[in-house]
Short mmCIF file of C-alpha atoms and ligand atoms in Angstrom, two decimals:
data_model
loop_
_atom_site.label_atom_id
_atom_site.label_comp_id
_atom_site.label_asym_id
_atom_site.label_seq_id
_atom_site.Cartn_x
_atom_site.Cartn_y
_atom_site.Cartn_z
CA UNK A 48 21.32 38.91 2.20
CA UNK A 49 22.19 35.53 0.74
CA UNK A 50 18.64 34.97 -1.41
CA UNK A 51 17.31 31.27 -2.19
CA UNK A 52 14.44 30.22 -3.77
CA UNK A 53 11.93 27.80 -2.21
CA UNK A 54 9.04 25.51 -3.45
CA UNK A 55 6.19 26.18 -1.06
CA UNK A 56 2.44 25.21 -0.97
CA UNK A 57 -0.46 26.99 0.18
CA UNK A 58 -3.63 25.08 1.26
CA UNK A 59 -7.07 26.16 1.43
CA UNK A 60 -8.98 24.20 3.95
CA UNK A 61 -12.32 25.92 3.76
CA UNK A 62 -12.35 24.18 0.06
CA UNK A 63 -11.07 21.02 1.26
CA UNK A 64 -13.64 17.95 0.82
CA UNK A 65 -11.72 15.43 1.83
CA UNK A 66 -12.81 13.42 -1.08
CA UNK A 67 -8.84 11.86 -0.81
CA UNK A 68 -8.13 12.06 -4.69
CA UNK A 69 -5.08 13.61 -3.87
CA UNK A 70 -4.01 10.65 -1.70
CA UNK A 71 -4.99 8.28 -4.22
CA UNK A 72 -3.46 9.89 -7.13
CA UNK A 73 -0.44 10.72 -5.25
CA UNK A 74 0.11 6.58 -4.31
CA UNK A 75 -0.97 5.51 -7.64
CA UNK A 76 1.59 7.71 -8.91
CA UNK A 77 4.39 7.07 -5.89
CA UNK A 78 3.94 4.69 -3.60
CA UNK A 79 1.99 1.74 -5.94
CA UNK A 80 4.56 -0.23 -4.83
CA UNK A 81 5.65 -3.64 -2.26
CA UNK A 82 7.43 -2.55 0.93
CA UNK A 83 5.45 1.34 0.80
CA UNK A 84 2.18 -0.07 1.07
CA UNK A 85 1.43 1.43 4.08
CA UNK A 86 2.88 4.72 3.08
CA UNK A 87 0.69 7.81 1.75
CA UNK A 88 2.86 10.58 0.68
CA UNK A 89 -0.15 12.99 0.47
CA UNK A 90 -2.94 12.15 3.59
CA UNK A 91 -5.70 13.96 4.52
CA UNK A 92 -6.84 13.65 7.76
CA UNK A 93 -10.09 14.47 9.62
CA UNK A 94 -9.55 17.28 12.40
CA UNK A 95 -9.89 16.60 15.46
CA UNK A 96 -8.21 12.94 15.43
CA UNK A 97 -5.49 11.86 15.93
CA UNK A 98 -3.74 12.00 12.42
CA UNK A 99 -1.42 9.79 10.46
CA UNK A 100 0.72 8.16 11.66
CA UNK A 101 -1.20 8.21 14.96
CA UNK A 102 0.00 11.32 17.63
CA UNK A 103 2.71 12.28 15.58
CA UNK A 104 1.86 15.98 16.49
CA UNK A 105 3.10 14.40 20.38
CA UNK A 106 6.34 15.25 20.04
CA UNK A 107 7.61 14.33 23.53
CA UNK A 108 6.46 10.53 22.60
CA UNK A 109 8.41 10.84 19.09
CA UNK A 110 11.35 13.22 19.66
CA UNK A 111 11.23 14.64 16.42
CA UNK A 112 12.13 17.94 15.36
CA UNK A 113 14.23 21.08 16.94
CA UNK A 114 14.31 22.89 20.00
CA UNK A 115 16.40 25.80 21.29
CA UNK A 116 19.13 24.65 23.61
CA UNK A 117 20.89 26.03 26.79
CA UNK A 118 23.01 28.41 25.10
CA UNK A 119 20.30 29.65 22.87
CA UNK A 120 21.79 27.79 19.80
CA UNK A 121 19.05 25.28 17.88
CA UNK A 122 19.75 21.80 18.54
CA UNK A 123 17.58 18.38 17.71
CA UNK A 124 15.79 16.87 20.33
CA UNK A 125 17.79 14.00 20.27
CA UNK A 126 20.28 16.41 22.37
CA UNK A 127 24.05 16.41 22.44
CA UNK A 128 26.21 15.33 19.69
CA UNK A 129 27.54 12.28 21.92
CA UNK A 130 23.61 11.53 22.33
CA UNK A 131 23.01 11.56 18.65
CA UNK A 132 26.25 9.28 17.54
CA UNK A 133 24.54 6.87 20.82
CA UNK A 134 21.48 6.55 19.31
CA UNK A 135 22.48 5.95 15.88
CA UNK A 136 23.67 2.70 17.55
CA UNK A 137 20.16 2.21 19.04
CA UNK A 138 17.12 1.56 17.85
CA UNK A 139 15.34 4.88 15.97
CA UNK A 140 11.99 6.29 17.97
CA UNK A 141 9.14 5.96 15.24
CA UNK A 142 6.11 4.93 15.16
CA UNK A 143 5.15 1.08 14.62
CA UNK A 144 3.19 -0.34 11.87
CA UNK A 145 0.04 -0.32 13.99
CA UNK A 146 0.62 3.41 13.86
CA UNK A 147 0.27 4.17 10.33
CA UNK A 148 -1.65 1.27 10.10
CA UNK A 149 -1.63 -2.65 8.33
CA UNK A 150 -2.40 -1.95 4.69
CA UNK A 151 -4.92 -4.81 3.67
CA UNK A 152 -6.94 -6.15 0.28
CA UNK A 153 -10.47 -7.57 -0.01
CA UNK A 154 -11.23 -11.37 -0.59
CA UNK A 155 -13.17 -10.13 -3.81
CA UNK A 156 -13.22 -13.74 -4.35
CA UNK A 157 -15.65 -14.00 -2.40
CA UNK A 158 -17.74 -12.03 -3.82
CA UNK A 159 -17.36 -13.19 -7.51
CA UNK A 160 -17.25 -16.49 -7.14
CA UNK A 161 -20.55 -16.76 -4.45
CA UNK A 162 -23.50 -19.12 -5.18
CA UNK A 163 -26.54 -17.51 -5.62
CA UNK A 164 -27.77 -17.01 -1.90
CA UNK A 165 -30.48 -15.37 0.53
CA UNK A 166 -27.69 -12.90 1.73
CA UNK A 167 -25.72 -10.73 0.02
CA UNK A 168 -21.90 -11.94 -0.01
CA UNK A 169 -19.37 -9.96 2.26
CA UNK A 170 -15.37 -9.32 1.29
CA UNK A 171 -13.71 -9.81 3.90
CA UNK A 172 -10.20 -7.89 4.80
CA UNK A 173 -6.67 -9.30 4.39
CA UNK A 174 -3.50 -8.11 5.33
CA UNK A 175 -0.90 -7.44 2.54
CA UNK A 176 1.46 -8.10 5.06
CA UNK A 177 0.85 -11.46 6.34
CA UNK A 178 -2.04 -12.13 3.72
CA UNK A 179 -3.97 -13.76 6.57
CA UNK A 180 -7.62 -12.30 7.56
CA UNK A 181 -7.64 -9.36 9.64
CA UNK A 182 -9.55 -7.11 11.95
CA UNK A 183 -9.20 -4.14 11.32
CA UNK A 184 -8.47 -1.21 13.98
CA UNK A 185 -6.93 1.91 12.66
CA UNK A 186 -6.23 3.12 9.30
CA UNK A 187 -4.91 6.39 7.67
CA UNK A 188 -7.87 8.08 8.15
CA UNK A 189 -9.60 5.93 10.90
CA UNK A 190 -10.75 9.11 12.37
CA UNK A 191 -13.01 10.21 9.47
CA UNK A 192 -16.20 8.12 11.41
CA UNK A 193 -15.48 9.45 14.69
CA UNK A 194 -15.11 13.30 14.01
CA UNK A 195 -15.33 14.79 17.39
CA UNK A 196 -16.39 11.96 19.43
CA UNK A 197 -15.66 12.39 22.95
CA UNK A 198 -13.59 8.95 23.51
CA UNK A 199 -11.42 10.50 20.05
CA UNK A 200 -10.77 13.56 21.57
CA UNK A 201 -8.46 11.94 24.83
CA UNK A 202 -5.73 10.86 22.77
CA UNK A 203 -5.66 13.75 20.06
CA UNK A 204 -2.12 15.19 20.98
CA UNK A 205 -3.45 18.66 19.75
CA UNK A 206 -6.36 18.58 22.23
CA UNK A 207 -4.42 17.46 24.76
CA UNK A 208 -2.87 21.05 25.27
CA UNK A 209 -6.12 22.92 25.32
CA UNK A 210 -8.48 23.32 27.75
CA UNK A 211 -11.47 21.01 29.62
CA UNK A 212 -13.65 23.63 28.43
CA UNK A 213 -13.00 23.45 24.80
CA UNK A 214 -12.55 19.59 24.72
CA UNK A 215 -16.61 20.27 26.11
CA UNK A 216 -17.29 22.17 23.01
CA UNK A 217 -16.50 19.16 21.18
CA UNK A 218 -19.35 17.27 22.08
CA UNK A 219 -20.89 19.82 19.31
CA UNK A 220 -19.80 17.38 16.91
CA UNK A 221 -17.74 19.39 14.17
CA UNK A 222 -15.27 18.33 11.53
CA UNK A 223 -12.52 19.42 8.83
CA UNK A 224 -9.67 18.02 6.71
CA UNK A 225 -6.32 18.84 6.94
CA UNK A 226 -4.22 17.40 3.78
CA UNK A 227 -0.80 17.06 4.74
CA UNK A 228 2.54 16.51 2.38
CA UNK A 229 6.31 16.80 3.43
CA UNK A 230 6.50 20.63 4.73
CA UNK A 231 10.21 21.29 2.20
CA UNK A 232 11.34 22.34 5.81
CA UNK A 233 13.54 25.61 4.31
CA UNK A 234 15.45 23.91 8.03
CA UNK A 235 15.22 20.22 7.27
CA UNK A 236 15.29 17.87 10.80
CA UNK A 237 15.33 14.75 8.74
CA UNK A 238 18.23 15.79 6.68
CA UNK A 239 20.55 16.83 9.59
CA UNK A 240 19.53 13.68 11.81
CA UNK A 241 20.30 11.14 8.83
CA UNK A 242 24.27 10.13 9.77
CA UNK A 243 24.49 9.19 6.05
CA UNK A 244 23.88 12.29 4.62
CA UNK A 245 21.66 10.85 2.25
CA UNK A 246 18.86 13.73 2.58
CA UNK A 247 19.19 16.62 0.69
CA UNK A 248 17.67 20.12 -0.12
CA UNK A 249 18.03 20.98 -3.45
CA UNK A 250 19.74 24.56 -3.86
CA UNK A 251 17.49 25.42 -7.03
CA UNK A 252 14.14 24.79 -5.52
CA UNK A 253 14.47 23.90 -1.72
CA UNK A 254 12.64 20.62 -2.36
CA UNK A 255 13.93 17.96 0.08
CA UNK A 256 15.20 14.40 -1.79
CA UNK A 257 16.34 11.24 -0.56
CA UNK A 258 19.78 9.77 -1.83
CA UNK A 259 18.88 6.50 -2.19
CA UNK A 260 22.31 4.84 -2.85
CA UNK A 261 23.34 7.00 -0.12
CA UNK A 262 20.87 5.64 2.29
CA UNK A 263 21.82 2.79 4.50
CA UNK A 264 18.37 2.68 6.66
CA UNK A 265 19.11 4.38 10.27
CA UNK A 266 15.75 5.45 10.21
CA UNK A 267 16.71 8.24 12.24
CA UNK A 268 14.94 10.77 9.67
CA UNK A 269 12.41 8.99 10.40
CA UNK A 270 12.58 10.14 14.36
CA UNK A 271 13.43 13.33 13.68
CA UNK A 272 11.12 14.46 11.14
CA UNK A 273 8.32 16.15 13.97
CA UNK A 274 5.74 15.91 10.72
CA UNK A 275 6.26 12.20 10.03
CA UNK A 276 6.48 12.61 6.35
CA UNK A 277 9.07 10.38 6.11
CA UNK A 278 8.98 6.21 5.62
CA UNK A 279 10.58 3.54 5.89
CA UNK A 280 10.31 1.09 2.70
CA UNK A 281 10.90 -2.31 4.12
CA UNK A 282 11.57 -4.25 1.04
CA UNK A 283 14.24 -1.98 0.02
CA UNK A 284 15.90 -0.84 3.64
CA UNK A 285 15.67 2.74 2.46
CA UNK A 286 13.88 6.13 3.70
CA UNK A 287 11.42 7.84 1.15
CA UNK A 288 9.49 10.36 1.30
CA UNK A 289 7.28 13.19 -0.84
CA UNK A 290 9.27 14.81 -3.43
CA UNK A 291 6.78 17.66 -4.45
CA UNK A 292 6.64 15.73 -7.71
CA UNK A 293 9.86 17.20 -8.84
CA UNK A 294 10.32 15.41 -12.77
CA UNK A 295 6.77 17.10 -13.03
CA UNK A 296 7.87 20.43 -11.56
CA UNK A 297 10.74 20.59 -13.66
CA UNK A 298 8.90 20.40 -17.08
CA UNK A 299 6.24 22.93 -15.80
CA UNK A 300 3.49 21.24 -14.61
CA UNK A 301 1.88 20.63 -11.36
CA UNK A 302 2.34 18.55 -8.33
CA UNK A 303 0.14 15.18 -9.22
CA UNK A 304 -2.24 16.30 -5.79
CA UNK A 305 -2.54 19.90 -7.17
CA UNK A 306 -3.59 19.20 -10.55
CA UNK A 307 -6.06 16.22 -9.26
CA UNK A 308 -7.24 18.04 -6.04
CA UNK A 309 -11.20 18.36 -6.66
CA UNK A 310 -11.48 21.40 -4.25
CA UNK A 311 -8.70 23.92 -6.36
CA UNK A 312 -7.57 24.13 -3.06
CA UNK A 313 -3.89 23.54 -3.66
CA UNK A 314 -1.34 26.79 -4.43
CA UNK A 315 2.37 25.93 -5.51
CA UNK A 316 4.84 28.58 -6.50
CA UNK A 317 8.21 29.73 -5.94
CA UNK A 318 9.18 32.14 -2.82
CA UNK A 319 12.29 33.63 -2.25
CA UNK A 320 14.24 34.14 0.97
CA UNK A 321 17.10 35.43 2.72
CA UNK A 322 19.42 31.80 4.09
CA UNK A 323 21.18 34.36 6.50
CA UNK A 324 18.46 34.50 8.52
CA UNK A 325 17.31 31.00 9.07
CA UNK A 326 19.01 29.78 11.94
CA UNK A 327 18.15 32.95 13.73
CA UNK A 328 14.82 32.88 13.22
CA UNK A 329 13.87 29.26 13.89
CA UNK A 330 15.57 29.69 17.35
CA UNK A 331 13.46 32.55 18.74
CA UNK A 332 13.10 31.75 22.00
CA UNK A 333 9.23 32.12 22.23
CA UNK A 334 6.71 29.85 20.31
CA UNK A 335 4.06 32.55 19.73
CA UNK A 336 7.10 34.61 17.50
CA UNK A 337 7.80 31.88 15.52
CA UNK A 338 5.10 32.80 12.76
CA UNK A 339 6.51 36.68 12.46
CA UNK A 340 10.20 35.09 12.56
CA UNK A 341 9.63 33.15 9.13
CA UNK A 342 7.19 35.45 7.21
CA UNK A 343 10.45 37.60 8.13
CA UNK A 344 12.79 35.46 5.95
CA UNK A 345 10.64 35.31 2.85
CA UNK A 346 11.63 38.00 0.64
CA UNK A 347 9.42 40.72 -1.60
CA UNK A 348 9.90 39.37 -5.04
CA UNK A 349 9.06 42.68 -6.71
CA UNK A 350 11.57 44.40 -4.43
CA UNK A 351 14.53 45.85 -6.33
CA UNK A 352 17.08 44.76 -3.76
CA UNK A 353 16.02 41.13 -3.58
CA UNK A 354 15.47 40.81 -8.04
CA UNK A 355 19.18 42.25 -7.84
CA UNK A 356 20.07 40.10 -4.81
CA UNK A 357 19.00 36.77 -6.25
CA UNK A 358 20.70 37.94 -10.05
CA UNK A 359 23.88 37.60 -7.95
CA UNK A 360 23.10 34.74 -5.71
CA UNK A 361 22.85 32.91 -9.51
CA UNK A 362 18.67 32.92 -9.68
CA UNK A 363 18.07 32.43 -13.23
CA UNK A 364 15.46 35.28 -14.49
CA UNK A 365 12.53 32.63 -15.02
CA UNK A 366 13.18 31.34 -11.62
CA UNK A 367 12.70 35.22 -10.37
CA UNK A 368 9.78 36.23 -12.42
CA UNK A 369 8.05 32.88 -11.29
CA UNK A 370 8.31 34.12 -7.69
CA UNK A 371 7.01 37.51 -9.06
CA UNK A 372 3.89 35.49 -10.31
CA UNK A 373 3.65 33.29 -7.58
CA UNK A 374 0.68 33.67 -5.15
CA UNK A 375 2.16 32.06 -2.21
CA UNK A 376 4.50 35.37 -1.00
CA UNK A 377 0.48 37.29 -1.40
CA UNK A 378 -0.97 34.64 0.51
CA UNK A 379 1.55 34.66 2.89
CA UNK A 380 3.23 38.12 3.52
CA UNK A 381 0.66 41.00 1.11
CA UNK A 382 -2.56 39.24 2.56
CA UNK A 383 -1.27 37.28 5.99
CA UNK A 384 -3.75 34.80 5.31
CA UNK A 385 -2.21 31.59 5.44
CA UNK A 386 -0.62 30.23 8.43
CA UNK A 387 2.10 27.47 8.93
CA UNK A 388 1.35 24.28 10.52
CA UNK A 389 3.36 23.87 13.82
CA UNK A 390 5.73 26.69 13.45
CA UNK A 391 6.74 25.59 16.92
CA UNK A 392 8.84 22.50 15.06
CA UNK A 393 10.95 25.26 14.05
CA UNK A 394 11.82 23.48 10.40
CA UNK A 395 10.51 26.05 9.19
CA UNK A 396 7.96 24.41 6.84
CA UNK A 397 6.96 25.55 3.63
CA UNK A 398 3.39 24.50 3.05
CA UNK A 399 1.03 26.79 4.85
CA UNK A 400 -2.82 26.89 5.22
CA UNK A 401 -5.60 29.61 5.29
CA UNK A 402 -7.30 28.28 8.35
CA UNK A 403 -11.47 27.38 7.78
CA UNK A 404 -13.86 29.68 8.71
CA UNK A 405 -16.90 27.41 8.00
CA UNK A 406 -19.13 26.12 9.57
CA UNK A 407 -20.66 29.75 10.32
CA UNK A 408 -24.07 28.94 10.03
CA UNK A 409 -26.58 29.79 12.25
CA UNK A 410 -23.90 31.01 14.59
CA UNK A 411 -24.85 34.59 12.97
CA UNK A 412 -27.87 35.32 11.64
CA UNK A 413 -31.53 33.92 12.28
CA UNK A 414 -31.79 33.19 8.77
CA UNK A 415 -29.83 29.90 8.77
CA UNK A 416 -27.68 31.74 6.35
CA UNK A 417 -23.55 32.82 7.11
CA UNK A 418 -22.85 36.27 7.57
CA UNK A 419 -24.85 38.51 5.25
CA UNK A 420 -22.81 41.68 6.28
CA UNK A 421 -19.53 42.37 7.43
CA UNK A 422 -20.59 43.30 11.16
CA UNK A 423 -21.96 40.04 11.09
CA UNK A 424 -19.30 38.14 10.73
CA UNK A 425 -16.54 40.05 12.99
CA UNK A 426 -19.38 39.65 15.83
CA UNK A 427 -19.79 35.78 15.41
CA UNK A 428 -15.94 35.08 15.21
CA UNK A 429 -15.64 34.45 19.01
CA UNK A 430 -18.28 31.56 18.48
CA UNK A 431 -17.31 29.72 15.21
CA UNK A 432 -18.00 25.86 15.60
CA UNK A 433 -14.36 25.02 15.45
CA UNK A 434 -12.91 26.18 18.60
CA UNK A 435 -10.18 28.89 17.52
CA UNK A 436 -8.19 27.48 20.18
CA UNK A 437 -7.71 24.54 18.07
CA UNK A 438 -7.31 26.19 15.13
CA UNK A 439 -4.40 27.81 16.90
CA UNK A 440 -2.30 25.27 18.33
CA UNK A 441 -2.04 23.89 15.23
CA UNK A 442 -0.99 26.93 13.01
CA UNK A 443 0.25 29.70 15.59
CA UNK A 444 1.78 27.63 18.66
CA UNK A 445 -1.53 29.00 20.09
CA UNK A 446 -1.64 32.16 19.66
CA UNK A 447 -5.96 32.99 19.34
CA UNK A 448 -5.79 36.72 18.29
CA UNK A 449 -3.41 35.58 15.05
CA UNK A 450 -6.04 33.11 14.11
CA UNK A 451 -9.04 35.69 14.82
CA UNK A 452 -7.21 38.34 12.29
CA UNK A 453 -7.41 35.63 9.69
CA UNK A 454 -10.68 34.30 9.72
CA UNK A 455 -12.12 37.87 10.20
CA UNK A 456 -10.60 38.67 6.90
CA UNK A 457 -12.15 35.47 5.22
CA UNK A 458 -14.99 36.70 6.45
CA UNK A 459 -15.16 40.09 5.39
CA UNK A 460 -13.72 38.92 1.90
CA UNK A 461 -16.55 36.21 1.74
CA UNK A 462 -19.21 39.22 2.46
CA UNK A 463 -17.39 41.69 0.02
CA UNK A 464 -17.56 38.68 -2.83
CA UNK A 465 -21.57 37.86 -1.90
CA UNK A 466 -22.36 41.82 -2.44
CA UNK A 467 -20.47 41.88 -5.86
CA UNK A 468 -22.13 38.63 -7.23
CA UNK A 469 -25.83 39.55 -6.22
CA UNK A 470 -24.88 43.18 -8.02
CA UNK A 471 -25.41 45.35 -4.71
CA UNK A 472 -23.06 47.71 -3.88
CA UNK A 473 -19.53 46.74 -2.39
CA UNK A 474 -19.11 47.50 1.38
CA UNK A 475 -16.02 49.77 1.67
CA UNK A 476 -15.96 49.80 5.35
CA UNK A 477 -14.49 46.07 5.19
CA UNK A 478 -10.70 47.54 3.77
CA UNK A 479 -11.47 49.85 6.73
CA UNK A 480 -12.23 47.13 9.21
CA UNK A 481 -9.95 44.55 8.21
CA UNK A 482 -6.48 47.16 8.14
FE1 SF4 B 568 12.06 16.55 6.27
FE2 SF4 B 568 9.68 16.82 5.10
FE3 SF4 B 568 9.85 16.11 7.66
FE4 SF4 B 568 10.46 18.63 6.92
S1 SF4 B 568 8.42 17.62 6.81
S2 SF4 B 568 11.63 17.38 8.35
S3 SF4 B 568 11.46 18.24 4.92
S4 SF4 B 568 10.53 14.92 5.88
FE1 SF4 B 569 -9.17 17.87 -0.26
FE2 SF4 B 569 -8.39 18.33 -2.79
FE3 SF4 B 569 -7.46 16.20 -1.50
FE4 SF4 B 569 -10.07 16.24 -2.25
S1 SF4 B 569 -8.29 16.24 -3.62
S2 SF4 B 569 -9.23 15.63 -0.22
S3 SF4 B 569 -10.52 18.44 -2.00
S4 SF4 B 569 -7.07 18.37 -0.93
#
């Protein structure tokens, strides 16, 4: 067991409001800057849609990320080593500007300096780019006004995979926010497709940093990153990307989007796990193992073998006890609540979400309210609003009955919490139910 210790974020989407403070603080903090204008670090898109940059999640279109080879052995989708030295020649696959999006201002002029007039004065866009007026077409979270709009739903890459009958279900206009950061990939595609070796994981924490007098701009991190949480700053020629905050992290405080997020949603913390087993377990052969494979690698901080494991592996005591407190291993391994997004990338990420249950209204009780009891809720899983199809290709490579354990345990914990705070008696039979 050769133990290493990992930065890793758990999100809570039922919580999520997708007010975007964490995008805002996060660029005001990062990217407040010429040549990243376009860049958001932290995003929070609306689900379905197509995301940020624009069907990144198609990873056929974009090449990024790994995939299990001939021989069995992980490779990057770019292919063979001869194909990889080719294309660092050629041009990098990555999305275009109109992608992410063109990053405008308002003529405010216009609206301080108007004569006194029947209508009210309008502030109209311009680009930052070319600072001429512009239309605009798509932005970072374009798909925030068209939440489950049928003519949305054709080019949402997630959708795509499912099936006619669920892309019906749609039509029963639903909605919820997925905020998205660089995963730490504990198996980093950006960092082994950059032929500078300017990307690096740090060995203390995991978190993944860009060199920047190392960088020389292939941009090929940029293709292979499957997430897309990597950018190109055009004013400088170099790569950037999220860097969970790390001169915060190291004096003990927060990532900027944790401490601002409105909804508490956000859970940061230390995890340990075993590097031997990496490799092996993002090449599993099947996509539906891929969750099991990497809970596998993350290691019991309490457990005696592991505290003595990392001691020798040169884990300072703080950096153990940290991982002891950390809720992320719970979340993760104790409670198997939180899932990863796309474990089918097979980077292994390390920010994970408990899936949303809501909205369960009126899908369980005549009262209009959510599940008042237990039996409730397990019955009315099968016909939550969001489709746990969806749910699934995006956290278990689509596997439904993963997805269905989780949100029956929010559910049951959500009933358990109701009984406590209106002072009636706890229902055991949920510990029972739930296993
Ligand atoms: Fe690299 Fe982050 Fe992309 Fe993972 S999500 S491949 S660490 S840029
Ligand atoms: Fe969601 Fe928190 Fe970001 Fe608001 S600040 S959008 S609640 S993650």
């Amino acid at each position: 067991m050769r133990v290493m210790a990992q930065m890793g974020m758990v999100m809570n989407l039922d919580k999520c409001i997708g007010c975007h403070t964490c995008s805002v603080t996060c660029k005001q903090a990062w990217t407040n800057r010429s040549g990243v204008e376009y860049v958001w670090f932290n995003n929070v898109e609306t689900r379905p849609g197509q995301g940020y940059p624009r069907t990144y999640e198609d990873q056929e279109k974009w090449r990024g990320g790994w995939q299990v080879g001939r021989n069995g052995r992980l490779q990057l989708r770019t292919g063979s080593r001869l194909k990889r030295l080719l294309q660092i020649f050629s041009s990098p696959v990555q999305p275009s500007i109109n992608d992410y999006y063109e990053p405008w201002t308002y003529d405010y002029e216009t609206l301080t300096n108007a004569p006194v007039q029947e209508h009210t004065p309008v502030a109209r866009p311009r680009s930052l780019l070319t600072n001429k007026p512009m239309n605009i077409e798509w932005s970072a979270n374009w798909d925030d006004n068209l939440g489950g709009a049928p003519e949305l739903t054709q080019d949402d890459p997630v959708l795509k995979k499912i099936s006619a009958e669920i892309k019906d279900k749609f039509e029963q206009t639903y909605m919820f926010y997925l905020p998205r950061i660089c995963e730490h990939c504990i198996n980093p595609s950006c960092a082994a497709s950059c032929p500078s070796g300017a990307i690096y994981k740090r060995e203390e924490d995991g978190i993944v940093l860009v060199d920047q007098d190392r960088c020389r701009g292939w941009r090929q991190c940029v293709t292979g990153c499957p997430y897309k949480k990597i950018y190109f700053n055009h004013r400088t020629g170099k790569a950037e990307k999220c860097t969970f905050c790390f001169p915060r992290v190291e004096v003990g405080i927060p990532t900027v989007c944790s401490e601002t997020c409105v909804g508490r949603l956000r859970y940061i913390g230390i995890v340990l796990y075993d590097a031997d087993k990496v490799l092996e377990a993002a090449s599993t052969p099947d996509d539906r193992d891929l969750y099991a494979a990497q809970r596998s690698i993350l290691l019991d901080p309490h457990d005696p073998e592991v505290i003595r494991a990392a001691e020798q592996a040169g884990i300072s005591r703080d950096w153990i006890e940290s991982a002891q407190r950390s809720p992320i291993y719970a979340l993760i391994n104790r409670f198997e609540v939180a899932l990863p997004l796309h474990p089918e990338y097979r980077t292994m990420p390390m920010v994970w979400y408990i899936p949303p249950l809501s909205p369960v209204v009126d899908a369980l009780t005549d009262t209009g309210h959510d599940g008042e009891d237990v039996g409730n809720i397990f019955g009315a899983i099968e016909s939550l609003r969001i489709p746990v199809e969806y749910l699934a290709e995006l956290f278990t490579a689509g596997d439904t009955n993963l997805v269905t354990g989780v949100l029956k345990k929010l559910g049951a914990m959500r009933s358990y919490m109701r009984d406590l705070n209106l002072g009636r008696p706890a229902d055991e039979s949920i510990a029972t139910a739930i296993g």
